[in-house]
């Protein structure tokens, strides 16, 4: 379920970590951020992410931004 702040961006970090058998702590250490920051992102509670952090996450996980995020195609939102 998307966050309550009006956006429909969903983070798939939990699935990527599971597939790669990596912990939040290990990813945080490799990226150079706190485990709390990774956890906030993983649980879809983040309000923003720095491009440098996003780049580092993608580098460590060997993924693309589109693997990490998607937009919930909610029928309640107008499409443009």
Coordinates of N, CA, C and O in Angstrom, one line a residue:
X1 N 0.8 -1.2 0.0 CA 0.0 0.0 0.0 C 0.9 1.2 0.0 O 1.8 1.3 0.8
X2 N 0.6 2.2 -0.9 CA 1.4 3.4 -0.9 C 1.4 4.3 0.3 O 0.4 4.2 1.1
X3 N 2.4 5.0 0.6 CA 2.4 5.9 1.7 C 1.2 6.9 1.6 O 0.6 7.1 0.6
X4 N 0.9 7.6 2.7 CA -0.2 8.4 2.8 C 0.1 9.9 2.4 O -0.8 10.7 2.5
X5 N 1.2 10.2 1.9 CA 1.6 11.5 1.5 C 1.3 11.9 0.1 O 1.7 12.9 -0.4
X6 N 0.5 11.1 -0.6 CA 0.0 11.4 -1.9 C 0.8 10.9 -3.1 O 0.3 11.0 -4.2
X7 N 1.9 10.3 -2.9 CA 2.6 9.7 -4.0 C 2.3 8.2 -4.1 O 1.8 7.6 -3.2
X8 N 2.6 7.6 -5.3 CA 2.4 6.2 -5.5 C 3.6 5.4 -5.8 O 3.6 4.4 -6.4
X9 N 4.8 6.0 -5.5 CA 6.1 5.3 -5.7 C 6.3 4.3 -4.7 O 6.1 4.5 -3.5
X10 N 6.6 3.1 -5.2 CA 6.8 1.9 -4.3 C 8.2 1.5 -4.4 O 8.8 1.4 -5.5
X11 N 8.8 1.2 -3.3 CA 10.2 0.7 -3.2 C 10.2 -0.8 -3.1 O 9.5 -1.4 -2.2
X12 N 11.0 -1.5 -3.9 CA 11.1 -3.0 -3.9 C 12.4 -3.4 -3.3 O 12.9 -4.5 -3.6
X13 N 13.0 -2.6 -2.4 CA 14.3 -3.0 -1.7 C 14.2 -4.3 -0.9 O 15.1 -5.1 -1.0
X14 N 13.1 -4.5 -0.3 CA 12.9 -5.7 0.5 C 13.1 -7.0 -0.4 O 13.8 -7.9 0.0
X15 N 12.4 -7.0 -1.5 CA 12.6 -8.1 -2.4 C 14.0 -8.3 -3.0 O 14.5 -9.4 -3.1
X16 N 14.6 -7.1 -3.3 CA 16.0 -7.2 -3.8 C 16.9 -7.7 -2.8 O 17.8 -8.5 -3.1
X17 N 16.8 -7.3 -1.5 CA 17.6 -7.8 -0.5 C 17.4 -9.3 -0.2 O 18.4 -10.0 0.0
X18 N 16.2 -9.7 -0.3 CA 15.9 -11.2 -0.1 C 16.5 -12.0 -1.2 O 17.2 -13.0 -0.9
X19 N 16.4 -11.6 -2.4 CA 17.0 -12.3 -3.6 C 18.5 -12.4 -3.4 O 19.1 -13.4 -3.7
X20 N 19.1 -11.3 -3.0 CA 20.5 -11.3 -2.9 C 21.0 -11.8 -1.5 O 22.2 -11.7 -1.3
X21 N 20.1 -12.2 -0.7 CA 20.5 -12.7 0.7 C 21.4 -11.7 1.4 O 22.4 -12.0 2.0
X22 N 20.9 -10.4 1.4 CA 21.7 -9.4 2.0 C 20.8 -8.7 3.1 O 19.6 -8.6 2.9
X23 N 21.5 -8.3 4.2 CA 20.7 -7.7 5.2 C 20.7 -6.2 5.1 O 21.5 -5.6 4.3
X24 N 19.8 -5.5 5.8 CA 19.8 -4.1 5.8 C 21.1 -3.5 6.3 O 21.6 -2.5 5.7
X25 N 21.6 -4.1 7.3 CA 22.9 -3.6 7.9 C 24.0 -3.8 6.9 O 24.9 -2.8 6.8
X26 N 24.1 -4.9 6.2 CA 25.2 -5.0 5.2 C 25.0 -4.0 4.0 O 26.0 -3.5 3.6
X27 N 23.8 -3.8 3.6 CA 23.6 -2.8 2.5 C 24.0 -1.4 3.0 O 24.7 -0.7 2.3
X28 N 23.5 -1.1 4.2 CA 23.8 0.2 4.8 C 25.3 0.4 4.9 O 25.9 1.5 4.5
X29 N 26.1 -0.6 5.3 CA 27.5 -0.5 5.4 C 28.2 -0.3 4.1 O 29.1 0.6 3.9
X30 N 27.7 -1.0 3.1 CA 28.3 -0.9 1.7 C 28.0 0.4 1.1 O 28.8 0.9 0.3
X31 N 26.8 1.0 1.4 CA 26.4 2.2 0.7 C 26.9 3.4 1.5 O 27.2 4.5 0.9
X32 N 27.2 3.3 2.8 CA 27.7 4.4 3.6 C 26.6 5.2 4.2 O 26.8 6.4 4.4
X33 N 25.5 4.6 4.5 CA 24.4 5.3 5.2 C 24.0 4.5 6.5 O 24.5 3.3 6.6
X34 N 23.1 5.0 7.3 CA 22.7 4.2 8.5 C 21.7 3.2 8.1 O 20.9 3.3 7.2
X35 N 21.7 2.1 8.9 CA 20.6 1.1 8.7 C 19.2 1.6 8.8 O 18.3 1.2 8.1
X36 N 19.1 2.7 9.6 CA 17.7 3.3 9.8 C 17.3 3.9 8.5 O 16.1 3.8 8.1
X37 N 18.2 4.6 7.8 CA 17.9 5.1 6.5 C 17.5 4.1 5.5 O 16.5 4.3 4.7
X38 N 18.2 3.0 5.4 CA 17.8 1.9 4.5 C 16.5 1.3 4.9 O 15.6 1.0 4.1
X39 N 16.2 1.1 6.2 CA 15.0 0.6 6.7 C 13.8 1.5 6.3 O 12.7 1.0 5.9
X40 N 14.0 2.8 6.4 CA 12.9 3.7 6.1 C 12.6 3.6 4.6 O 11.4 3.6 4.2
X41 N 13.6 3.5 3.8 CA 13.4 3.3 2.3 C 12.7 2.0 2.0 O 11.7 1.9 1.3
X42 N 13.2 0.9 2.7 CA 12.7 -0.4 2.5 C 11.2 -0.6 2.8 O 10.4 -1.3 2.2
X43 N 10.8 0.2 3.8 CA 9.4 0.1 4.3 C 8.5 1.2 3.7 O 7.4 1.4 4.2
X44 N 8.9 1.8 2.6 CA 8.1 2.7 1.9 C 7.7 3.9 2.7 O 6.7 4.5 2.6
X45 N 8.6 4.4 3.6 CA 8.4 5.5 4.5 C 9.3 6.7 4.1 O 9.1 7.8 4.7
X46 N 10.1 6.5 3.1 CA 11.1 7.6 2.7 C 10.3 8.7 2.0 O 9.4 8.4 1.2
X47 N 10.7 9.9 2.2 CA 10.1 11.0 1.5 C 11.0 11.5 0.4 O 10.6 12.3 -0.5
X48 N 12.3 11.2 0.4 CA 13.2 11.6 -0.6 C 14.5 10.7 -0.5 O 14.7 10.0 0.5
X49 N 15.2 10.7 -1.6 CA 16.5 9.9 -1.6 C 17.5 10.7 -2.4 O 17.1 11.3 -3.5
X50 N 18.7 10.8 -2.0 CA 19.8 11.5 -2.7 C 20.2 10.6 -3.9 O 20.2 9.4 -3.8
X51 N 20.5 11.3 -5.0 CA 20.9 10.5 -6.2 C 22.2 9.8 -5.9 O 22.4 8.7 -6.4
X52 N 23.0 10.3 -5.1 CA 24.3 9.6 -4.8 C 24.0 8.3 -4.0 O 24.6 7.3 -4.2
X53 N 23.0 8.4 -3.1 CA 22.6 7.2 -2.3 C 21.9 6.2 -3.2 O 22.2 5.0 -3.2
X54 N 21.1 6.7 -4.1 CA 20.4 5.8 -5.1 C 21.4 5.1 -6.0 O 21.3 3.9 -6.2
X55 N 22.4 5.8 -6.5 CA 23.4 5.3 -7.3 C 24.2 4.2 -6.6 O 24.4 3.1 -7.1
X56 N 24.6 4.5 -5.3 CA 25.3 3.5 -4.5 C 24.5 2.3 -4.3 O 25.0 1.1 -4.4
X57 N 23.2 2.4 -4.0 CA 22.4 1.2 -3.7 C 22.3 0.4 -5.0 O 22.5 -0.9 -5.0
X58 N 22.1 1.0 -6.2 CA 22.0 0.3 -7.4 C 23.4 -0.4 -7.7 O 23.4 -1.6 -8.2
X59 N 24.5 0.3 -7.4 CA 25.8 -0.3 -7.7 C 26.0 -1.6 -6.8 O 26.4 -2.6 -7.3
X60 N 25.7 -1.4 -5.5 CA 25.9 -2.6 -4.6 C 25.0 -3.7 -4.9 O 25.4 -4.9 -4.9
X61 N 23.7 -3.5 -5.3 CA 22.8 -4.5 -5.6 C 22.8 -5.0 -7.0 O 22.2 -6.0 -7.4
X62 N 23.6 -4.3 -7.9 CA 23.7 -4.7 -9.3 C 22.3 -4.6 -10.0 O 21.9 -5.5 -10.7
X63 N 21.6 -3.5 -9.7 CA 20.3 -3.3 -10.3 C 20.2 -1.9 -10.9 O 21.1 -1.1 -10.8
X64 N 19.1 -1.7 -11.6 CA 18.7 -0.4 -12.2 C 17.7 0.3 -11.3 O 17.0 -0.4 -10.5
X65 N 17.5 1.5 -11.4 CA 16.6 2.3 -10.6 C 15.2 1.7 -10.8 O 14.4 1.6 -9.9
X66 N 14.8 1.3 -12.0 CA 13.5 0.7 -12.3 C 13.3 -0.6 -11.6 O 12.2 -1.1 -11.4
X67 N 14.4 -1.3 -11.2 CA 14.2 -2.5 -10.4 C 13.9 -2.2 -9.0 O 13.3 -3.0 -8.3
X68 N 14.4 -1.1 -8.5 CA 14.2 -0.6 -7.2 C 12.9 0.1 -6.9 O 12.3 -0.1 -5.8
X69 N 12.4 0.8 -7.9 CA 11.1 1.6 -7.7 C 10.2 1.3 -8.8 O 10.6 1.0 -9.9
X70 N 8.9 1.4 -8.5 CA 7.8 1.4 -9.5 C 6.7 2.4 -9.0 O 6.8 2.8 -7.9
X71 N 5.8 2.7 -9.9 CA 4.7 3.5 -9.6 C 3.4 2.7 -9.6 O 3.1 2.0 -10.5
X72 N 2.7 2.7 -8.4 CA 1.5 2.0 -8.3 C 0.5 2.5 -9.3 O 0.1 3.7 -9.2
X73 N 0.0 1.7 -10.2 CA -1.0 2.2 -11.1 C -2.4 2.3 -10.6 O -3.4 1.7 -11.1
X74 N -2.6 3.0 -9.5 CA -3.9 3.1 -8.8 C -4.9 3.7 -9.7 O -4.7 4.7 -10.4
X75 N -6.1 3.1 -9.7 CA -7.2 3.6 -10.5 C -7.8 4.9 -10.0 O -8.5 5.6 -10.6
X76 N -7.4 5.2 -8.7 CA -8.0 6.4 -8.1 C -7.3 7.7 -8.6 O -7.8 8.8 -8.4
X77 N -6.1 7.6 -9.2 CA -5.3 8.7 -9.6 C -5.6 9.0 -11.1 O -5.6 8.0 -11.9
X78 N -5.7 10.2 -11.5 CA -5.8 10.5 -12.9 C -4.6 10.2 -13.7 O -3.5 10.4 -13.1
X79 N -4.7 9.8 -14.9 CA -3.5 9.5 -15.7 C -3.3 10.6 -16.7 O -4.3 11.1 -17.3
X80 N -2.1 11.0 -16.9 CA -1.8 12.1 -17.9 C -1.0 11.6 -19.0 O -0.3 10.6 -18.9

